[in-house]
Amino acid sequence: CETTSNNFSHQLAILLIFVGLLLLNKVIDSNPEPFKPHFCQVLQLFSAVLQDHNNPTAVYYCILTLTVIIAYTGSEEMVRPLKECFMCVLIVALKHLIKDQASEAMEVLNELMESEVSIIVHHVADVVHFCLEVGSDITLGNLVRVKALSSIAFLIKLKSKTVLKQKLMNPILQAIFPILTAAPPPGEQDPEDNEDDSGDCTENDNPKHCAAQVGRNYVIIIDTMALHMPPEKLFQQLMPRIETCLVHENPYERKGGLMCLAVLAEGCADHIRTKMLSSVLQTVCCSLSDSDQVVRCAGLFALGQFSEHLQPEVSKYYADLMPLLLGYLSSLNQAKIGHVTKAFYALENFMENLGSDIEPYLPTLMDTMLSALNNTENFKIKELTVSAIGAIANAAKELLVPYFPPVIESLKGFLTTTTEDMRALQTQSFDTLSVLARTIGKDVFSPLAAECIHLGLNLTDTIDDPDLRRCTYSLYSAVSTVTPDCLTPHLTAITTVMLLALKSNEGITVKSQDKTFVLLDDDEDDKEQNVDADLTEDEVEMDVHDVAGFSVENSYIDEKEDACDALGEILVTCFVFLCYNIGVCPSTCTKFPHEDVRRAAFGAMGQFCRAQHKVWKENPTDDNHHALLKLLDIVLPCFVETIQTENERQVVMGVLESLNNVIKSCKEEVFINPLRLKEISFVIRDVLKKKTVCQDVGEDDADDEDQQAEYDAMLQEFAGEGIPLLAASVPAGNFAPFLDDLLPLIISKAKSSCTVADRSFAVGVIGEILQALVRVSGGREVAGRLSNRLLPVLVAGVKDGDPEVRNNSVFGLGCLAEAAGPIIVSDYPMMLSVFSNLLIKESDSRVIDNLCAALSRMIMSNVNAVPLEQVVPALLACLPLKEDLEENKTVFICLAMLYTHSPALVHCTAHLH
């Protein structure tokens, strides 16, 4: 009896501990604010509980509560009571939960990484090794393995500099490559590699999907590295492994190598384009004729990725690639759906950028497409074919006119269907119809415009489907670019539907922190179950801390994104501003949990400003001007704040692009508020200095300032492109103090140790700044003052080994001559000598075109300072311009001036005709 009593007391004590921790979890989760003063004591308690490995349920609820506290505070102060060994204790605790509840408990690692607290910095290696151990353990469930691999990708995204500094790239690659390239166990093949011939099964219905997801998460880690690490450092360790895989006899090794190459294309595009494009394309082409379908599928995916991200250089290989792709299309009905899908993916991405080079292949392509639409019974094949016709139209444009009638005839049956099994084909038909509206020509499409609008409105009235509504939004905006008058009578109905989509909470699900739990139950499914509830209108304003998170169905995300894009374009093209309050709905989407919707919302807000500016310019009343200024006062501070505080780079790039477009359109109206110039200049400076939230700045940045991820460089390019726009919008004297602050940040990227992309960007921005100074008051004085700093940078760029850098530098020198005028006449002999030496050996047509324009600008600015007898014949010998035809205006203005100044010289030139 005494033994039984002791056991009962022990069990009761465990139960009381569990109930206490469970209660603590619930009350802190429901309302953390009142507990904030007690977080220190709670964390000290957790340090002890986490070491009680015999009580896993208590450890589990302890970690869940810790996750809530970290997510709520995210502050350094919160972790002060924790000892240095806390992370080790936490990881050991997670290991003890690994078989049961680790998937959800591991969320604490992501919260610690995102919170910026220092306690995790010294334990990044421990976290990585733990996650690699879990992800590589094939005895564990797929859910927890995917979670572990996702945590590694999340860490690389947030702390790539730390990963590099602690030399963790090699251990990560060493751990993931054997699994990435291994043949899957029997019965767990990726559905895309091993499917039935019917093509009727969907990925989500397939029980193999979860196992395939584990392998894909290894590829995602490579993709994340490419997006967030300097290409030079990544390729140094990655390429030897890829090269080994590509020549391996095991097809899954070859597949793994190709998949790695494919996902590198987006994040390391410049590196691949400039250093290895020919060799990797040759590798991919060889893979398309591999004896194993697993390898051919991976090769098609890689070619699709290259075609999407390595433009325009990859299109130059069309003579080699198009026959290969057309070969795949010749057996549409015999191939498996997954294989055909990848073939279409590669074909579409490649064709879209061919332009007029598609003409020789157009008869074969369209015969194949129309035959597939008319003869195949497979809806998936029809859907892929309709999508491909859209890609062909993007390239061919008016060349597609002879095929337009049979294409439209085929699409009509798909567009008007009401059956659910054809819904995907119907929505794709709407997408392709939108492409045709934009590309086929106004005269050809205009007769169909009114019918398209009525069709879209009728379908959205009768069918409640977010994908279908999304496609009609794109169609409306496409029609607005062709015949805006046709859209005007229906604007109220169309925009009402779009605004309702933006306001709607349909498809948004709240993930409650409440769990369905059973005391001391070992069933993993019950312990990981979320209680989900549809979000109602009354819950929109709820505190985000009341929920674990939000999930949004992809269809509704896409609908909101396209609604924002379409609203903005329709308002600009239809030249109306329906209602000032229309901007409220997109602005609410700027806080949406999905980054694509936020990006689109900011884009729409920018387009609203441009639309209202058009309205004011067309009808310059005080009311219209006041409406514009009021809108700018709302939108621009929102842009500036988002650039500084947004976590996602893609969103910040979108905001910077929208900001640049607003400045370009509205010009001086943006800066009527005297503080606006300072605010925008400072936020550009912050991006160039990597001081915004979305930029990962490590302690060792000073040592590697010339090496960064390409997407980080792209973010800075978006910011830098705003500098010439500022220079063009205000008097030069007003902008000069800010330009002095920004210019060194641009010049630093022109060093020979920087990447080609950085050098090209730097000298290009300098040239555009100088060009802007030509047109504003006080520009000549500012350009003259800057000439001593800029001239050496541009002259060095003319001697660069990359043609794009040379091209931008030549352009910059011409703009410097035009902007500074007589102030730099003393430098003309040196500049002409540089140009003369360049002309002797230059073979790039665009560089020669810009050289002609630069000489023309020098002549027009200081005709008496140029030895015309030598320069004019050399100039005319290079005409006509071959590629940069926009500079024809500059050249012919110069020639017209020479007719007046030196008619004899011009007339005696043999090349004038």
Short mmCIF file of C-alpha atoms in Angstrom, two decimals, residues 52-324:
data_model
loop_
_atom_site.label_atom_id
_atom_site.label_comp_id
_atom_site.label_asym_id
_atom_site.label_seq_id
_atom_site.Cartn_x
_atom_site.Cartn_y
_atom_site.Cartn_z
CA ASP A 52 12.97 16.99 -16.87
CA HIS A 53 13.16 14.57 -19.76
CA ASN A 54 11.03 12.00 -17.95
CA ASN A 55 8.04 14.30 -18.28
CA PRO A 56 7.80 14.97 -22.04
CA THR A 57 4.30 16.46 -21.86
CA ALA A 58 5.49 19.13 -19.43
CA VAL A 59 8.50 19.82 -21.65
CA TYR A 60 6.18 20.09 -24.65
CA TYR A 61 3.91 22.73 -23.10
CA CYS A 62 6.92 24.51 -21.69
CA ILE A 63 8.32 24.90 -25.24
CA LEU A 64 4.97 25.99 -26.65
CA THR A 65 4.71 28.71 -24.03
CA LEU A 66 8.32 29.74 -24.63
CA THR A 67 7.49 30.11 -28.34
CA VAL A 68 4.61 32.45 -27.51
CA ILE A 69 6.75 34.57 -25.19
CA ILE A 70 9.54 34.94 -27.76
CA ALA A 71 7.09 35.76 -30.54
CA TYR A 72 5.43 38.37 -28.34
CA THR A 73 8.48 40.17 -26.99
CA GLY A 74 11.31 39.37 -29.37
CA SER A 75 13.61 41.49 -27.26
CA GLU A 76 17.09 41.16 -25.85
CA GLU A 77 15.80 42.02 -22.38
CA MET A 78 13.65 38.91 -22.43
CA VAL A 79 16.60 36.52 -22.55
CA ARG A 80 18.86 38.15 -19.98
CA PRO A 81 17.87 35.72 -17.18
CA LEU A 82 18.73 32.75 -19.40
CA LYS A 83 22.16 31.24 -19.03
CA GLU A 84 24.48 30.65 -21.96
CA CYS A 85 23.72 26.93 -21.79
CA PHE A 86 19.99 27.49 -22.36
CA MET A 87 20.14 26.74 -26.10
CA CYS A 88 21.91 23.46 -25.46
CA VAL A 89 19.24 22.56 -22.89
CA LEU A 90 16.50 23.47 -25.38
CA ILE A 91 18.00 21.40 -28.20
CA VAL A 92 18.42 18.37 -25.90
CA ALA A 93 14.77 18.78 -24.86
CA LEU A 94 13.69 18.86 -28.51
CA LYS A 95 15.65 15.67 -29.16
CA HIS A 96 13.67 13.93 -26.43
CA LEU A 97 10.43 15.02 -28.08
CA ILE A 98 11.56 14.06 -31.56
CA LYS A 99 9.43 10.94 -31.86
CA ASP A 100 6.21 12.58 -30.71
CA GLN A 101 5.71 16.33 -30.64
CA ALA A 102 8.92 17.82 -32.05
CA SER A 103 7.39 19.11 -35.29
CA GLU A 104 5.34 21.75 -33.54
CA ALA A 105 7.81 22.32 -30.72
CA MET A 106 10.57 23.07 -33.23
CA GLU A 107 8.77 26.30 -34.09
CA VAL A 108 10.60 27.78 -31.11
CA LEU A 109 13.83 27.71 -33.13
CA ASN A 110 12.32 29.83 -35.90
CA GLU A 111 11.01 32.32 -33.35
CA LEU A 112 14.44 32.59 -31.71
CA MET A 113 16.08 33.13 -35.09
CA GLU A 114 13.58 35.79 -36.10
CA SER A 115 13.66 37.60 -32.76
CA GLU A 116 17.28 38.79 -33.22
CA VAL A 117 18.17 37.88 -29.61
CA SER A 118 21.86 37.27 -29.04
CA ILE A 119 21.43 34.01 -27.16
CA ILE A 120 21.06 32.08 -30.42
CA VAL A 121 24.01 33.66 -32.24
CA HIS A 122 26.63 31.52 -30.49
CA HIS A 123 24.53 28.40 -31.04
CA VAL A 124 23.69 28.69 -34.73
CA ALA A 125 25.98 25.74 -35.41
CA ASP A 126 24.18 23.65 -32.77
CA VAL A 127 20.83 24.48 -34.35
CA VAL A 128 22.08 23.61 -37.83
CA HIS A 129 23.60 20.30 -36.76
CA PHE A 130 20.44 19.37 -34.86
CA CYS A 131 18.19 20.17 -37.83
CA LEU A 132 20.48 18.30 -40.22
CA GLU A 133 20.43 15.31 -37.91
CA VAL A 134 16.64 15.32 -37.83
CA GLY A 135 16.25 15.97 -41.55
CA SER A 136 18.62 13.14 -42.44
CA ASP A 137 17.01 10.55 -40.14
CA ILE A 138 14.85 8.37 -42.39
CA THR A 139 13.37 6.60 -39.34
CA LEU A 140 11.51 9.77 -38.35
CA GLY A 141 8.22 10.97 -39.73
CA ASN A 142 8.26 13.07 -42.87
CA LEU A 143 6.50 15.97 -41.14
CA VAL A 144 9.24 16.53 -38.58
CA ARG A 145 11.98 16.08 -41.19
CA VAL A 146 10.39 18.70 -43.46
CA LYS A 147 10.11 21.03 -40.46
CA ALA A 148 13.81 20.60 -39.64
CA LEU A 149 14.88 21.28 -43.23
CA SER A 150 12.58 24.29 -43.40
CA SER A 151 14.26 25.65 -40.25
CA ILE A 152 17.67 25.45 -41.95
CA ALA A 153 16.34 27.33 -44.99
CA PHE A 154 14.76 29.91 -42.67
CA LEU A 155 18.06 30.37 -40.83
CA ILE A 156 19.96 30.86 -44.10
CA LYS A 157 17.39 33.42 -45.19
CA LEU A 158 17.64 35.41 -41.95
CA LYS A 159 21.29 34.88 -41.02
CA SER A 160 23.26 34.04 -44.15
CA LYS A 161 26.23 36.12 -42.97
CA THR A 162 26.36 34.20 -39.68
CA VAL A 163 26.16 30.87 -41.53
CA LEU A 164 29.11 31.90 -43.67
CA LYS A 165 31.12 33.35 -40.81
CA GLN A 166 30.73 30.18 -38.74
CA LYS A 167 31.74 28.09 -41.79
CA LEU A 168 28.48 26.13 -41.84
CA MET A 169 27.94 26.06 -45.60
CA ASN A 170 30.17 23.05 -46.14
CA PRO A 171 28.64 20.93 -43.32
CA ILE A 172 25.15 21.72 -44.66
CA LEU A 173 26.07 20.71 -48.21
CA GLN A 174 27.93 17.67 -46.97
CA ALA A 175 24.86 16.49 -45.08
CA ILE A 176 22.18 17.18 -47.66
CA PHE A 177 23.85 16.02 -50.88
CA PRO A 178 23.83 12.27 -50.16
CA ILE A 179 20.08 12.40 -49.54
CA LEU A 180 19.36 14.91 -52.29
CA THR A 181 20.96 12.58 -54.84
CA ALA A 182 19.88 9.21 -53.43
CA ALA A 183 17.34 6.97 -55.12
CA PRO A 184 14.06 7.06 -53.17
CA PRO A 185 12.96 3.93 -51.30
CA PRO A 186 10.59 1.62 -53.20
CA GLY A 187 7.09 3.06 -53.24
CA GLU A 188 8.25 6.58 -52.35
CA GLN A 189 9.30 7.89 -55.74
CA ASP A 190 8.50 11.46 -56.53
CA PRO A 191 5.12 11.43 -58.32
CA GLU A 192 6.62 13.63 -61.04
CA ASP A 193 9.19 10.90 -61.79
CA ASN A 194 6.99 7.84 -61.43
CA GLU A 195 3.34 8.31 -62.27
CA ASP A 196 0.67 6.43 -64.12
CA ASP A 197 -0.14 7.23 -67.70
CA SER A 198 -3.59 8.60 -67.03
CA GLY A 199 -2.41 11.84 -65.49
CA ASP A 200 -5.60 11.96 -63.41
CA CYS A 201 -4.00 11.84 -59.97
CA THR A 202 -3.11 15.07 -58.28
CA GLU A 203 -0.10 15.62 -56.13
CA ASN A 204 -2.10 16.37 -53.00
CA ASP A 205 -4.07 13.13 -53.35
CA ASN A 206 -0.94 11.03 -53.68
CA PRO A 207 0.35 9.42 -50.47
CA LYS A 208 3.89 9.72 -51.82
CA HIS A 209 3.63 13.51 -51.79
CA CYS A 210 4.88 13.90 -48.20
CA ALA A 211 7.92 11.74 -48.84
CA ALA A 212 8.69 13.70 -52.01
CA GLN A 213 8.41 16.92 -50.02
CA VAL A 214 11.40 15.88 -47.90
CA GLY A 215 13.59 15.63 -50.99
CA ARG A 216 12.30 18.92 -52.33
CA ASN A 217 13.18 20.66 -49.09
CA TYR A 218 16.81 19.71 -49.64
CA VAL A 219 16.61 21.49 -53.00
CA ILE A 220 14.94 24.46 -51.29
CA ILE A 221 17.99 24.81 -49.05
CA ILE A 222 20.18 25.17 -52.16
CA ASP A 223 17.68 27.64 -53.59
CA THR A 224 17.75 29.69 -50.37
CA MET A 225 21.54 29.72 -50.38
CA ALA A 226 21.50 31.03 -53.95
CA LEU A 227 19.09 33.81 -53.00
CA HIS A 228 20.91 34.92 -49.86
CA MET A 229 24.63 34.16 -50.27
CA PRO A 230 27.38 35.61 -52.48
CA PRO A 231 27.61 33.47 -55.64
CA GLU A 232 31.40 33.35 -55.52
CA LYS A 233 31.41 31.69 -52.10
CA LEU A 234 28.50 29.38 -52.88
CA PHE A 235 29.80 28.13 -56.24
CA GLN A 236 33.25 27.48 -54.80
CA GLN A 237 31.84 24.76 -52.56
CA LEU A 238 28.81 23.70 -54.56
CA MET A 239 30.06 23.24 -58.13
CA PRO A 240 32.54 20.39 -57.42
CA ARG A 241 29.66 18.41 -55.91
CA ILE A 242 27.33 19.22 -58.81
CA GLU A 243 29.96 18.28 -61.40
CA THR A 244 30.49 14.94 -59.69
CA CYS A 245 26.75 14.25 -59.74
CA LEU A 246 26.31 15.15 -63.38
CA VAL A 247 28.71 12.45 -64.59
CA HIS A 248 27.55 9.77 -62.15
CA GLU A 249 26.12 6.51 -63.49
CA ASN A 250 23.20 6.67 -61.04
CA PRO A 251 20.34 8.62 -62.69
CA TYR A 252 19.24 10.06 -59.35
CA GLU A 253 22.70 11.51 -58.88
CA ARG A 254 22.42 13.16 -62.28
CA LYS A 255 18.92 14.37 -61.42
CA GLY A 256 20.20 15.89 -58.18
CA GLY A 257 22.96 17.77 -59.99
CA LEU A 258 20.51 19.16 -62.55
CA MET A 259 18.02 20.20 -59.88
CA CYS A 260 20.77 22.10 -58.07
CA LEU A 261 21.76 23.88 -61.28
CA ALA A 262 18.12 24.72 -61.90
CA VAL A 263 17.46 26.39 -58.55
CA LEU A 264 20.72 28.37 -58.74
CA ALA A 265 19.42 30.22 -61.81
CA GLU A 266 17.23 32.69 -59.95
CA GLY A 267 19.51 33.76 -57.13
CA CYS A 268 22.79 33.60 -59.06
CA ALA A 269 21.63 34.72 -62.49
CA ASP A 270 24.35 37.29 -63.13
CA HIS A 271 27.10 34.90 -62.06
CA ILE A 272 25.85 32.16 -64.38
CA ARG A 273 25.17 34.52 -67.30
CA THR A 274 28.61 36.10 -67.22
CA LYS A 275 30.82 33.14 -66.29
CA MET A 276 29.31 29.78 -67.22
CA LEU A 277 26.16 30.03 -69.33
CA SER A 278 27.48 28.17 -72.36
CA SER A 279 28.78 25.22 -70.34
CA VAL A 280 25.68 24.76 -68.18
CA LEU A 281 23.39 25.02 -71.20
CA GLN A 282 25.42 22.34 -72.94
CA THR A 283 25.02 20.13 -69.86
CA VAL A 284 21.26 20.68 -69.79
CA CYS A 285 20.92 20.00 -73.52
CA CYS A 286 22.74 16.71 -73.10
CA SER A 287 20.42 15.75 -70.25
CA LEU A 288 17.38 16.12 -72.54
CA SER A 289 18.54 13.07 -74.49
CA ASP A 290 19.43 11.02 -71.39
CA SER A 291 18.27 7.41 -71.40
CA ASP A 292 16.45 7.83 -68.07
CA GLN A 293 13.22 9.83 -67.82
CA VAL A 294 14.12 10.95 -64.28
CA VAL A 295 17.09 12.84 -65.74
CA ARG A 296 15.19 14.17 -68.75
CA CYS A 297 12.48 15.59 -66.46
CA ALA A 298 15.12 17.34 -64.34
CA GLY A 299 16.77 18.67 -67.50
CA LEU A 300 13.50 20.15 -68.73
CA PHE A 301 12.96 21.80 -65.36
CA ALA A 302 16.48 23.24 -65.46
CA LEU A 303 15.96 24.59 -68.98
CA GLY A 304 12.71 26.21 -67.86
CA GLN A 305 14.48 27.85 -64.94
CA PHE A 306 17.31 29.07 -67.17
CA SER A 307 14.82 30.44 -69.70
CA GLU A 308 12.97 32.28 -66.95
CA HIS A 309 15.92 33.80 -65.11
CA LEU A 310 18.90 34.03 -67.51
CA GLN A 311 17.43 36.34 -70.12
CA PRO A 312 18.27 37.79 -72.55
CA GLU A 313 21.50 35.83 -73.01
CA VAL A 314 19.89 32.39 -72.99
CA SER A 315 17.61 33.29 -75.93
CA LYS A 316 20.67 33.65 -78.15
CA TYR A 317 20.89 29.83 -78.14
CA TYR A 318 17.44 29.41 -79.74
CA ALA A 319 18.82 27.66 -82.82
CA ASP A 320 20.11 24.84 -80.61
CA LEU A 321 17.27 24.65 -78.12
CA MET A 322 14.08 25.10 -80.15
CA PRO A 323 14.53 21.86 -82.18
CA LEU A 324 14.98 19.93 -78.91
#
